Structures are given as C-alpha cells and as structure tokens.
Coordinates of C-alpha atoms in Angstrom, one line a residue:
X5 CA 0.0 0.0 0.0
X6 CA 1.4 3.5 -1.4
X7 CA 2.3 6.1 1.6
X8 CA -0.5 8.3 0.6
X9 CA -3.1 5.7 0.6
X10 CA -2.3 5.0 3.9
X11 CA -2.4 8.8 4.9
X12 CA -5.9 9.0 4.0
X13 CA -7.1 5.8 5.0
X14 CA -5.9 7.4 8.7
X15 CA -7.5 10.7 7.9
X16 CA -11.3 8.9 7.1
X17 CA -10.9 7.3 10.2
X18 CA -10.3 10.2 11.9
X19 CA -12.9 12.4 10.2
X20 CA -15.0 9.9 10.5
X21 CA -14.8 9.5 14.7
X22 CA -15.1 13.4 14.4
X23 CA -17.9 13.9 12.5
X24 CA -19.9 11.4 14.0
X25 CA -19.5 12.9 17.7
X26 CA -19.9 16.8 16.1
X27 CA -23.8 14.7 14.6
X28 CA -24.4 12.9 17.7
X29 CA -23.1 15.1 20.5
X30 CA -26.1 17.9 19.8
X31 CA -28.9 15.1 19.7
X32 CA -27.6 14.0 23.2
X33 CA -27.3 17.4 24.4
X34 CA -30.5 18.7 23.7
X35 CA -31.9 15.0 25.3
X36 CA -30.3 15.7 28.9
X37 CA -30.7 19.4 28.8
X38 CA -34.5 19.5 27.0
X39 CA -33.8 22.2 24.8
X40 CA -30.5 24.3 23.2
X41 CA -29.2 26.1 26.0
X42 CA -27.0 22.8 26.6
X43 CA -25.8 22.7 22.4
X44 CA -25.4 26.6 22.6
X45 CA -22.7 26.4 26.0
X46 CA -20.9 23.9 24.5
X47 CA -20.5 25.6 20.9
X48 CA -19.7 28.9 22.7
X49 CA -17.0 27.2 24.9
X50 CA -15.8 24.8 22.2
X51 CA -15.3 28.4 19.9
X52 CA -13.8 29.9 23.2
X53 CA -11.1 27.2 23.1
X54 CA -10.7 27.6 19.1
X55 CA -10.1 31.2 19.2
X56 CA -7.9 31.6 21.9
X57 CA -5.6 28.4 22.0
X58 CA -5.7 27.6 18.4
X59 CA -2.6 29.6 18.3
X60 CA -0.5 28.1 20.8
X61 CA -1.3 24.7 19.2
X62 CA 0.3 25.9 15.9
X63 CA 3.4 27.0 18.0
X64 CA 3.7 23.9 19.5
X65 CA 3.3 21.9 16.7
X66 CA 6.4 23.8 14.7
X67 CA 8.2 23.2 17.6
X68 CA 7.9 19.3 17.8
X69 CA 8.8 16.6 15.4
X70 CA 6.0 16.0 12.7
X71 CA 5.4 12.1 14.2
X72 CA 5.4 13.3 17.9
X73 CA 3.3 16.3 16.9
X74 CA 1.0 14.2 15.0
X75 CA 0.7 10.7 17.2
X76 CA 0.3 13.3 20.5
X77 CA -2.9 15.0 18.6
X78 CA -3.8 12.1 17.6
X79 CA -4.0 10.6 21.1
X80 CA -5.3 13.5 22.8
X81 CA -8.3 13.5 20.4
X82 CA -9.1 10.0 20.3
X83 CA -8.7 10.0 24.5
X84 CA -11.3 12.8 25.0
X85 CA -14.1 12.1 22.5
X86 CA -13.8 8.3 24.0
X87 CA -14.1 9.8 27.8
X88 CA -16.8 12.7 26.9
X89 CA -18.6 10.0 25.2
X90 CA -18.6 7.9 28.3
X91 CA -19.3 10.8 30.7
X92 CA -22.8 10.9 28.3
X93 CA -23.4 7.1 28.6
X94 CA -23.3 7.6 32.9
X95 CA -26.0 10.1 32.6
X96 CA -28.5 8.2 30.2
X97 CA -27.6 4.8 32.6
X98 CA -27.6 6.2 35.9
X99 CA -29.5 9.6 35.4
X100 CA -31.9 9.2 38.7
X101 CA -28.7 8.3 40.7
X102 CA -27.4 11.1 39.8
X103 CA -30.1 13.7 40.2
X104 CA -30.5 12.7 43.7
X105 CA -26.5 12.7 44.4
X106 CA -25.3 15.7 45.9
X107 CA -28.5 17.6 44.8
X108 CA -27.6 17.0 41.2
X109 CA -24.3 18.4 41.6
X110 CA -22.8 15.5 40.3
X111 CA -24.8 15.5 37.1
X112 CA -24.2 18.9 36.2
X113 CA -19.9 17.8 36.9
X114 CA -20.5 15.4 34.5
X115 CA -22.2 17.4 31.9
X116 CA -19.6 20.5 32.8
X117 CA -16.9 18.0 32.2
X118 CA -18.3 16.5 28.9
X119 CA -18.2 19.5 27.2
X120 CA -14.9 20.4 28.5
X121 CA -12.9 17.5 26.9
X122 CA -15.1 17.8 23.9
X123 CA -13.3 21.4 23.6
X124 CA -10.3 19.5 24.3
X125 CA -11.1 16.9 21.6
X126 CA -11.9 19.9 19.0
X127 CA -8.4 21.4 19.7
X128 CA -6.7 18.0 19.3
X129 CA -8.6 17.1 16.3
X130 CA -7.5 20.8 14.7
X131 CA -3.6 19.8 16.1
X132 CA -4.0 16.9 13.9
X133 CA -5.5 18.5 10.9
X134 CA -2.8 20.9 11.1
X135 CA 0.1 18.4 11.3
X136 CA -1.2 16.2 8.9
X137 CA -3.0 18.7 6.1
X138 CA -0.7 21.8 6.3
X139 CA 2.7 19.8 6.7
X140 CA 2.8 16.6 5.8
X141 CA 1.1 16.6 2.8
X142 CA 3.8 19.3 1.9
X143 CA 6.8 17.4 2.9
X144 CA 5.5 14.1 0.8
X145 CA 4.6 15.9 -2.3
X146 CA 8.1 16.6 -2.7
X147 CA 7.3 20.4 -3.9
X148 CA 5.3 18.9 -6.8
X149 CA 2.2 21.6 -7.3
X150 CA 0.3 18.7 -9.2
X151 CA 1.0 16.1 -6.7
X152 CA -0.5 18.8 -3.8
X153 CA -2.9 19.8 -4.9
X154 CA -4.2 15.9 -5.9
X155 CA -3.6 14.9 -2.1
X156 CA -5.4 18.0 -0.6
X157 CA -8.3 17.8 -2.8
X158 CA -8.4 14.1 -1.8
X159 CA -8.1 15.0 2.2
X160 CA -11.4 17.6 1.8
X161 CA -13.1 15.0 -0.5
X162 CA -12.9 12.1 2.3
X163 CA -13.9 14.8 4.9
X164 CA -17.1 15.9 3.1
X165 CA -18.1 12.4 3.0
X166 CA -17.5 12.0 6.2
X167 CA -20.1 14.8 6.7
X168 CA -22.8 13.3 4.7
X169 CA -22.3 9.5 5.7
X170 CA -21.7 9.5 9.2
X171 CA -25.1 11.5 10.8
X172 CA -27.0 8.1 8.9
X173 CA -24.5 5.6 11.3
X174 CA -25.1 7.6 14.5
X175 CA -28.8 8.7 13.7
X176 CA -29.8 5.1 12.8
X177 CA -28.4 3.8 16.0
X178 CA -29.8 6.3 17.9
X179 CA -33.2 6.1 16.4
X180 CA -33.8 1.8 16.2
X181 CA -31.5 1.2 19.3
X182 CA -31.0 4.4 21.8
X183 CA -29.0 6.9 22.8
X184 CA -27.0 4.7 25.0
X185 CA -25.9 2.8 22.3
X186 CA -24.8 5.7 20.3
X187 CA -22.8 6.9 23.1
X188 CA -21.5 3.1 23.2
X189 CA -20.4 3.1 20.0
X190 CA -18.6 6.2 19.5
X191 CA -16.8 5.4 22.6
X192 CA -16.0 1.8 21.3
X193 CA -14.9 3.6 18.0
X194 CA -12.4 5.9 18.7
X195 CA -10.5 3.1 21.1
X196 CA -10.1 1.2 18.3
X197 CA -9.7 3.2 15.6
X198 CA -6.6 4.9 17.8
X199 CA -4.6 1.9 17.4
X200 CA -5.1 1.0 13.6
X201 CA -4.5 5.6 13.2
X202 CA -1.3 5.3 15.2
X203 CA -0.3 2.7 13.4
X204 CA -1.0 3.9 9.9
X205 CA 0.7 7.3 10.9
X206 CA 3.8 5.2 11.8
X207 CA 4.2 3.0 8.5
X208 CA 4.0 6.9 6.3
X209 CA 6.4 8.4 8.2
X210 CA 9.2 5.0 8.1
X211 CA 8.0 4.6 4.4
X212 CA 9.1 8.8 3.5
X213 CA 12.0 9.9 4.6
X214 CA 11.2 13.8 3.9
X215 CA 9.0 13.3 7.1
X216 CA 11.8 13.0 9.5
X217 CA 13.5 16.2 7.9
X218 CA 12.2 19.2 9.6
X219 CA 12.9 22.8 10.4
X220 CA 12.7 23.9 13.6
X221 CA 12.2 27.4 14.2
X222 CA 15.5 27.9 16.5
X223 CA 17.3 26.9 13.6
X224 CA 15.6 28.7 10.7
X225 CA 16.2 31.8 13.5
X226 CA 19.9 30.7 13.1
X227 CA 20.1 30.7 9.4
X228 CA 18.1 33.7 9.1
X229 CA 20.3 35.4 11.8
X230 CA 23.0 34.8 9.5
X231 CA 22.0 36.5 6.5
X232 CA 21.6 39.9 5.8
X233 CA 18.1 41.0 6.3
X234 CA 18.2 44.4 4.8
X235 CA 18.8 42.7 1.6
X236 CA 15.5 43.6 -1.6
X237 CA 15.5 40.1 -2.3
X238 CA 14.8 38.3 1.2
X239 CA 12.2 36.4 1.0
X240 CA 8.9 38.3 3.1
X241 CA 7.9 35.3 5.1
X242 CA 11.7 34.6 6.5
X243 CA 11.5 37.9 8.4
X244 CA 11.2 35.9 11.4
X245 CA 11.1 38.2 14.7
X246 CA 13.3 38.6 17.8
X247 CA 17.0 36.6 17.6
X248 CA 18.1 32.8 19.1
X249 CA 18.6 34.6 22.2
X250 CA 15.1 35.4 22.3
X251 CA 14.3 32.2 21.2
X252 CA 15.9 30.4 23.8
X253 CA 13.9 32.4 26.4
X254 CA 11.1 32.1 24.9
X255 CA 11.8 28.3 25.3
X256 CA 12.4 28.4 28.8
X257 CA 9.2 30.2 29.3
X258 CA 7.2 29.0 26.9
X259 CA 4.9 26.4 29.1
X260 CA 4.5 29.5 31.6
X261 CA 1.4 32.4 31.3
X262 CA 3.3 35.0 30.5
X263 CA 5.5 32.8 27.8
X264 CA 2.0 31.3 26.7
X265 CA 1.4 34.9 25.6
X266 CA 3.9 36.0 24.2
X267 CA 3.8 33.0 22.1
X268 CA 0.3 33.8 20.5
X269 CA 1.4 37.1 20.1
X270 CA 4.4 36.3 18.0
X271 CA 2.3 34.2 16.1
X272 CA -0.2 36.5 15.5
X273 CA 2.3 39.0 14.4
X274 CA 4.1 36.2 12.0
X275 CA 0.3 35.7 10.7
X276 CA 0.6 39.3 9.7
X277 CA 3.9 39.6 8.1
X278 CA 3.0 36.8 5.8
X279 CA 3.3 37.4 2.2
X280 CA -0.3 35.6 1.3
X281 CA -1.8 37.8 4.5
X282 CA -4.4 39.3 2.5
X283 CA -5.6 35.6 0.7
X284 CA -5.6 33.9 4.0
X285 CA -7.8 36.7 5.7
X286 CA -10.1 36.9 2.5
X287 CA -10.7 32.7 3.2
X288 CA -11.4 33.6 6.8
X289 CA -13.9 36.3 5.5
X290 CA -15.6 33.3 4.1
X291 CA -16.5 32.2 7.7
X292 CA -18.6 35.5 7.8
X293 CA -21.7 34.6 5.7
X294 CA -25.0 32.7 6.7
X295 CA -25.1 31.2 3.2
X296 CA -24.2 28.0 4.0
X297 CA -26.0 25.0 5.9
X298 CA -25.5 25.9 8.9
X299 CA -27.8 25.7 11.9
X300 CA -29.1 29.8 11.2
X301 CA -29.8 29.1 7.2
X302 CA -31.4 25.6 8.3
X303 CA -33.4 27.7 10.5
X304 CA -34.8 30.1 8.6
X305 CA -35.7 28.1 5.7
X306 CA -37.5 26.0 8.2
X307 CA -39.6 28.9 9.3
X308 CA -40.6 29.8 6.3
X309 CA -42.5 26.5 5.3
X310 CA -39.8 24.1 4.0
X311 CA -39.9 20.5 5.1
X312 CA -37.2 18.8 6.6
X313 CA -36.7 16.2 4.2
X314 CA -36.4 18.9 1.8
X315 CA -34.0 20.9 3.7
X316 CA -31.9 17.3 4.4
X317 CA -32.0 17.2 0.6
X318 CA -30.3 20.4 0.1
X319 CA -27.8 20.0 2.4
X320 CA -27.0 16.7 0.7
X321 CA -26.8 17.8 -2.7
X322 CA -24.7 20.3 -1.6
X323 CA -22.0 18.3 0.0
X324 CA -22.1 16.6 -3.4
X325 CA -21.8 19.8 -5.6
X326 CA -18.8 20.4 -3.1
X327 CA -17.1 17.1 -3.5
X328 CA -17.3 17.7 -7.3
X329 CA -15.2 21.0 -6.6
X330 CA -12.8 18.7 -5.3
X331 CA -12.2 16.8 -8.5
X332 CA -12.7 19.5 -11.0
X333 CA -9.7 21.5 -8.8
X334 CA -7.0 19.4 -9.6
X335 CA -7.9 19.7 -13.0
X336 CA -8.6 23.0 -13.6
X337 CA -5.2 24.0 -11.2
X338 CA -2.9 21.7 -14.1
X339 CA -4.8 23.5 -17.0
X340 CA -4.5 27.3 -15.7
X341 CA -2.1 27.5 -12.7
X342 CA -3.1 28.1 -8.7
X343 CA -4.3 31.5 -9.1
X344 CA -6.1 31.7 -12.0
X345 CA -7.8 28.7 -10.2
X346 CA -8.4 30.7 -7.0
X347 CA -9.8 33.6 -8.9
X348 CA -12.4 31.6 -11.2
X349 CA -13.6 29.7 -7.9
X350 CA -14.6 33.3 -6.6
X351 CA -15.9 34.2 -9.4
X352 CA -17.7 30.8 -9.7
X353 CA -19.0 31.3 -6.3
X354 CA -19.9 35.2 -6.4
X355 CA -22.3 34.5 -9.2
X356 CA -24.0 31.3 -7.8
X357 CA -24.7 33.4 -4.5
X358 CA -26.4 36.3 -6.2
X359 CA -29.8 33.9 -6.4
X360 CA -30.0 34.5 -2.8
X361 CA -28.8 38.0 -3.2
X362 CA -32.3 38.3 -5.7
X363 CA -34.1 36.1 -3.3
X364 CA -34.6 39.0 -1.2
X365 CA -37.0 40.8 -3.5
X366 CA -38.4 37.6 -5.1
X367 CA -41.8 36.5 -4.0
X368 CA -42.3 35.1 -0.8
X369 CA -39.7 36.7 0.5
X370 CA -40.6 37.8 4.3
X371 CA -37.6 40.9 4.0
X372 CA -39.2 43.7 5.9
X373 CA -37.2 45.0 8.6
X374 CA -39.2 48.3 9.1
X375 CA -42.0 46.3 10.2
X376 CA -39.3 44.5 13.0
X377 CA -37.9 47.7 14.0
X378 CA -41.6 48.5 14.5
X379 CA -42.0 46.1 16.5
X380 CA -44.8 44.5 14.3
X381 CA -46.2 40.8 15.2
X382 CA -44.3 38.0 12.7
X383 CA -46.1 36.0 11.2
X384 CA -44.6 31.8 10.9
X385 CA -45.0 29.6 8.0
X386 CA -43.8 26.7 10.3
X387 CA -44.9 22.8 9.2
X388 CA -46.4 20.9 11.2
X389 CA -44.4 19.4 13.7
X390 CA -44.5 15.4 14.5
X391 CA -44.1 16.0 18.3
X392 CA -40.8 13.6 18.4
X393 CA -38.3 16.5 18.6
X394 CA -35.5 14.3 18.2
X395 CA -36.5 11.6 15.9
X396 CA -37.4 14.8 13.5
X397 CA -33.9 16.2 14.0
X398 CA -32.8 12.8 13.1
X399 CA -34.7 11.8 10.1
X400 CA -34.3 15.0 9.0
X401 CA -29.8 14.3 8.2
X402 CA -30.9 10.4 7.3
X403 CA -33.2 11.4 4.4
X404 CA -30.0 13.4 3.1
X405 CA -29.1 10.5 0.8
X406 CA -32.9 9.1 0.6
X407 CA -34.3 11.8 -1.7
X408 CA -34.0 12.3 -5.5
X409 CA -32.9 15.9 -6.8
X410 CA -36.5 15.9 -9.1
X411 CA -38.3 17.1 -5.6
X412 CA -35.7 19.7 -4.8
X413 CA -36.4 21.4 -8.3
X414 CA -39.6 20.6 -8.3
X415 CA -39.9 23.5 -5.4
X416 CA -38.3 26.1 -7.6
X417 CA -41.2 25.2 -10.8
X418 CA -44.0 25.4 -8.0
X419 CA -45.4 28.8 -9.2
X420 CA -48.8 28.0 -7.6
X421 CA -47.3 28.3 -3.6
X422 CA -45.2 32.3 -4.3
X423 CA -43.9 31.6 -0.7
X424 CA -41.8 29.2 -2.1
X425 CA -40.4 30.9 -4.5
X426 CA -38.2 32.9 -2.4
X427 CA -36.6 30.0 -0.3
X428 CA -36.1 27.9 -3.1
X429 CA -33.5 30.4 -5.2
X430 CA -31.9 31.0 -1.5
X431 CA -31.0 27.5 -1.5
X432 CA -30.5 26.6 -5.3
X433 CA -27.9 29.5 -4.7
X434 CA -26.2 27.9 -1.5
X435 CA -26.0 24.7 -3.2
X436 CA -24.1 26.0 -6.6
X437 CA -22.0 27.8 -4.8
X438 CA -20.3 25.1 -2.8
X439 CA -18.4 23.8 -5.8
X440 CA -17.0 27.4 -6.1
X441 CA -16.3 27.6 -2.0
X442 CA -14.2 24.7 -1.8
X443 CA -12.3 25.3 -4.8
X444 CA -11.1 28.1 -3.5
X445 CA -10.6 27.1 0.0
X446 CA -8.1 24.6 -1.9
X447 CA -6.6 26.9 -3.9
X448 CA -6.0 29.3 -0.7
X449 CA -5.1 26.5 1.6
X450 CA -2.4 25.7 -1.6
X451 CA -0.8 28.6 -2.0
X452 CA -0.6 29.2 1.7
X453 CA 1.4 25.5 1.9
X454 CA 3.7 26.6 -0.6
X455 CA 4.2 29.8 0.8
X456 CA 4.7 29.6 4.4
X457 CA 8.1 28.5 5.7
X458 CA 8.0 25.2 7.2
X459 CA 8.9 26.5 10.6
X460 CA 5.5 28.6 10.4
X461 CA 3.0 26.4 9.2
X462 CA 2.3 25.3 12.6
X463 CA 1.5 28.9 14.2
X464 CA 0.5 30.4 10.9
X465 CA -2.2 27.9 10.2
X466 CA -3.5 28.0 14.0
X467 CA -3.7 31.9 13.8
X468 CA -5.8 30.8 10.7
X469 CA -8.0 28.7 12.7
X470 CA -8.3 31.6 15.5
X471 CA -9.0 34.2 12.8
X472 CA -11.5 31.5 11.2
X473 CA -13.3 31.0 14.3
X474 CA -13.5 35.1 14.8
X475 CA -15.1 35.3 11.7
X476 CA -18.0 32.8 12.7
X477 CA -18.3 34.5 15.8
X478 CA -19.0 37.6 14.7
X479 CA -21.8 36.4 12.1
X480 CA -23.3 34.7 15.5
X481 CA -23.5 38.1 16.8
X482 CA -25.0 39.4 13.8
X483 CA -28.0 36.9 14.0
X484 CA -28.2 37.6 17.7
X485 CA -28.7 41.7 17.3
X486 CA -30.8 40.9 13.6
X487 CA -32.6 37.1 14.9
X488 CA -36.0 37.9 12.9
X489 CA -36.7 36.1 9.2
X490 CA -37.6 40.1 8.2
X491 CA -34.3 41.0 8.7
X492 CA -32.6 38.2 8.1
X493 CA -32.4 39.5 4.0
X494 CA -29.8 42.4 5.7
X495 CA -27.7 39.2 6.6
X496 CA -27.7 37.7 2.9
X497 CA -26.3 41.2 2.2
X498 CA -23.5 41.5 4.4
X499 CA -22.4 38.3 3.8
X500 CA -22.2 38.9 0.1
X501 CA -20.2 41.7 0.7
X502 CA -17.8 39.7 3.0
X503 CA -17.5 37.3 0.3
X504 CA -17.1 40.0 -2.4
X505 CA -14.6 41.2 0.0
X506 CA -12.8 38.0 0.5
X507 CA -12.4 37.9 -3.6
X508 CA -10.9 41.6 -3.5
X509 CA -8.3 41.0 -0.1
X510 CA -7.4 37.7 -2.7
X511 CA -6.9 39.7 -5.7
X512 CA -4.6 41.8 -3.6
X513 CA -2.5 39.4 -2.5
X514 CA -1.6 38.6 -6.7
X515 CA -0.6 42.0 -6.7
X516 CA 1.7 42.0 -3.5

C-alpha cells in the first residue's frame, strides 16, 4: 500500500470519529438538557477554546517533530471524544442516581466536564489537521504543485463524505436502538480506531524519509540570523522576529502564562507579516456569511415552510456539488495555474450566490425589517411538527441521501405556492455555490502550503483557525442583534459583501 493511501485511509478514520460525535453530541445534548441552552454552552466554549488556544497549538506543533506532533494530537483526540462519550453514557444509565446525588451536583460535573474535553477533543482534532494537512502533505509531495494539490483535494473529499455519511450511522443507531448505544459506539470507536491511526501514521512516516526532515524554528532563527536581512530580495515570510537569544527564552518560558502569551502574540504577528496575508484573511472572510448549511440558514428556511426532508436534501446535494469541486480542482489547477484557479472559484462562487442576493426581492420573500424595528407581530410559516423532537432532528440528516434531486427542483417550478419561490433560489444558490467555496478554500489552503516557511505552518495555520473561528463568531452576533426572518435578507447582504470582500483582499494578494 502507497504512503498516501495509507495517509488517508488514517485521515477517514479520523474524520470519520469526528464527524460522528460533532452529529451525535447535539442530539444527546438537547436530550439531557431538554432544549438548546446545553448545544449553545458547548459551541460557545468549544469556539472559546478555538479562538484563543488555536494559536499556541500551531506554535507547539512547529516546535515538535511531525510524528510526535501528530501521534500526541492524535491521542489526545481519540482520549477525550472516547471519555466525553462515556461521561454521556453515565448520565442516560444512571440519570436518577445522579439527580439525587449531591442535589444533582454530580450530574451537572459530569455534563460541565463533557463539554470540557469535547473542547479539548476539537483542539486536538485541529492539532491533527494541522500536522497532517498543512505539513505533511507538503513534505510528501516533494514540492510537486500537481501532486498537492491531488492529495489536498483528496483530504477535503474524504472529509465531506465523512459529513454526509456518518449523521445516517449515528442517527440510525440512535433512532432503532438508543442513545446509550450511540454513546457506546462512538466510545467503542475511537478506542479502536486509535490503534489502527497510530499505526498507519507510523508506517508513512518510516516509508518517507522527507518526514523526519524538519525545520525547527531555533534553527531557521539561526540561518536567518545569518544573512543579511536588509537585503530587496529576502524572502517576506523569512522575516522571522526577535534573535536565538530570544528564542531560547522564549523556550524556557514558553509552558508558563506570561510565555503562553507572548507565544500567541508572535504568532499572530508572523500571521501578519505573511506574504499571502491578505488571501488567508479573504478565506477567513468566508466564515462571515450565513449562506451556508449551517444551523441559522437551516433555521430560517424552516420557518418559512420548508420540510425537513427537503431541507436534508439540500444539504446533501450540496455536500455533493462540493465534493465535485474537489475533482474538478485538480484539473482545472494543471490546465490554468493556482491563481487563476483561486480567482475563477470566486468568481464561480460570487455568481451562484447572487440567487439569494435576488431572493430578497423575489416573491415570498418575508424581507421587511421596518416592520421589525416596528416592533410588528411575525407572522410563521412553520410545518407541522410530529411532536418527536429528536426523531425529527434525526430523520431530518438520514433522508440526506434518501431523496432524489427531481423534488428539490420541483420547489423552484412550484409557481402556484409564491412563498416558495423565495426559499427555493436561497438555496438553489447555497448549493451551486459550494463547488466554487471549496475550490477556493483549496486553492487558498495551496498557495498558503507553498508559501509559508516550514517552521510557520504550525503557528501560521493555528492563527488561521483563530481568525476562522473570529469570523463565525462575529456572524453569530450578527443573528443575535438581527434574529427575525424580516431582517434576516440584511444578513444575505453583508455576507455577500464579505464574500465580495474576501475575492478583492485575494486579488490583492496577486498583486503583492
């Protein structure tokens, strides 16, 4: 078996464990709690963790060796999704024990110490994707472009299938068995899969011998130390700060608060002084936008008549439409070069999101934020409800792959129900666009690999996370100051523009 297969035989497995505890961790969440305030603590501390330690990971990472760095993630990940898991199973299994055990102090431990590791576990699992997506794939393509880009597109295309396959494991084992079981499972999983991961990541790193060739950042300091800095024709991304003297304290201090900081700070300020700055903060402008299938755009379809099966059917087909933006990249990258690539994919993606630019003014359309700021009644266009809350939320991500595409377009030819109309080119739109959104998230994600010296892709590509997570954080705001459907057209507007933005802050980097 080739090196690379191996790689992403150990990558599915670890998407795979991922994705289904990110499916099945909100089901079990909103079980125990009995509503969202549960999901909403633990995506506001698991974004917490994201934003502020994302960088210190990346630091750490460029200052390990890539099968330490990788096998410690790795373990860390596996470890905490395992134990969280189990920490869920106690509660379904002894859940009166517990609520009469210290007042239900113990309980809410439990719950508090769930969601702590799966923070942990989202921090590890980024580690990994760091180590293994920004730096190994580098080091084994040999500074081949073709070869790169092949193996990236082929990391995002086993992670979107991830996405779409494993909510059918975990909801049809939560659904025809129970929750317990679920939990079981998961735990069961990521036990085992550790061993055959650990193993895989052992036999690529023996099998290339790039991998046990690295940079570390005390010696590129020493090499850059040695040349003359002043110099027109230094490369941008070697202006490394501070001298090994620094270094060497910043070593000794590193593990402490104050050297935790200046750490991030460094590595925010080596974010900066990048030469593909502007292209990696136009990709993290893409984090800024409620066009997408997240929870807000699932929401607000929802509320304005659209059946969950159809909704399950958009997201699917657009997971599909993204994985063929995975095969059509390579392709197009060998035919027109890496930035002509990343400027097409804007484009592509600009034009397939100005449906739900139009859908604003299109019929059916509930845009009418005077009447919010008036404070004027809203009227729902909510289906009816089955009254199993989470056998709906279930069935609603199983019937992704259950559906055909006929009754999707059949929607958008409906022109006897005009409160269709509306919803329909919002979400035609979302789902062209994700061929053009992951084409240039590769293209982005390329240039930065081949850009970035090898003692930065750690801290760089964490800062990239942090700034990533910023983004999203700041569109969660947005919703929460503009939550109504009638103003939720103002948010289809502002994340055009941040995409629009993201295409400019990328042409700008071609011209620095």
């Amino acid at each position: 078996m080739r090196p690379q297969l191996k790689l992403y035989c150990s990558y599915a497995f670890s998407s795979w464990g991922d994705r289904l505890w990110q499916f099945a961790l909100s089901l079990i969440l909103v079980q125990i709690g009995e509503d969202l305030r549960l999901v909403a603590i633990n995506g506001f501390v698991t974004c917490l963790f994201v934003l502020i330690f994302a960088s210190s990971i990346g630091v750490w990472i460029d200052k390990t060796a890539r099968l330490t760095a990788a096998r410690t993630t790795l373990t860390v990940n596996n470890i905490t999704v395992a134990a969280s898991a189990a920490f869920m199973l106690t509660i379904f299994v002894w859940k009166d024990a517990l609520d009469n055990t210290w007042n239900g102090w113990l309980r809410t431990i439990l719950i508090s110490s769930a969601i702590f590791l799966c923070s942990v576990s989202t921090l590890a699992s980024l580690g990994t994707k760091i180590a293994i997506t920004k730096d190994w794939v580098v080091a084994m393509s040999a500074d081949d472009g073709n070869k790169l880009a092949d193996m990236n597109a082929m990391m995002l295309r086993i992670d979107l299938t991830a996405m779409i396959l494993s909510p059918l494991i975990a909801g049809q084992l939560m659904t025809s068995i129970s929750v317990v079981a679920g939990c079981l499972f998961i735990a069961v999983w990521n036990i085992c899969s550790w061993g055959v991961e650990f193993w895989l990541l052992n036999t690529v790193y023996r099998s290339v011998p790039a991998l046990a060739v690295k940079q570390s950042p005390d010696q590129a300091l020493e090499i850059i130390s040695s040349q003359n800095l002043d110099h027109p024709d230094t490369p941008r991304n070697a202006d490394v700060p501070g001298t090994p003297k620094n270094e060497t304290q910043r070593n000794c201090c590193y593990f402490t608060s104050w050297g935790g900081l200046r750490s991030v700070a460094e590595g925010w300020h080596s974010y900066y002084h990048q030469s593909v700055f502007p292209a990696a903060f136009g990709l993290s402008l893409l984090y800024m936008t409620v066009l997408g299938f997240d929870g807000i755009t699932t929401g607000f379809a929802y509320s304005q008549g659209l059946q969950e099966n159809m909704l399950a059917l958009a997201q699917g087909v657009g997971a599909l439409v993204g994985i063929s933006g995975t095969l059509l990249y390579p392709r197009l990258k060998a035919k027109i070069g890496l930035f002509r690539t990343g400027l097409f994919s804007y484009a592509m993606e600009l034009s397939c999101l100005t449906l739900p630019l139009a859908s604003i003014w299109l019929p059916g359309s509930p845009f009418d934020p005077a009447s919010y700021f008036r404070g004027d009644p809203l009227e729902q266009n909510l289906p009816l409800a089955d009254g199993n809350e989470t056998a709906s939320v279930i069935n609603l991500i199983q019937s992704v792959l259950l559906n055909t595409t006929s009754e999707m377009l059949s929607i958008v030819e409906d022109k006897s129900n005009p409160s269709l109309c509306s919803i329909s080119a919002l979400l035609l739109g979302i789902v062209l666009a994700r061929c053009g959104l992951w084409m240039s998230d590769l293209a982005i994600s390329q240039i930065m690999q081949e850009t970035i010296a090898e003692h930065e892709r750690g801290v760089v590509n964490g800062v990239q996370s942090s700034v990533n997570q910023l983004m999203s954080m700041i569109k969660d705001l947005l919703v929460i100051v503009l939550p109504d459907p009638r103003t939720f057209g103002l948010l289809i507007i502002a994340s055009w523009i941040s995409v629009f933005c993201a295409y400019v802050s990328y042409m700008d980097s071609l011209a620095t």
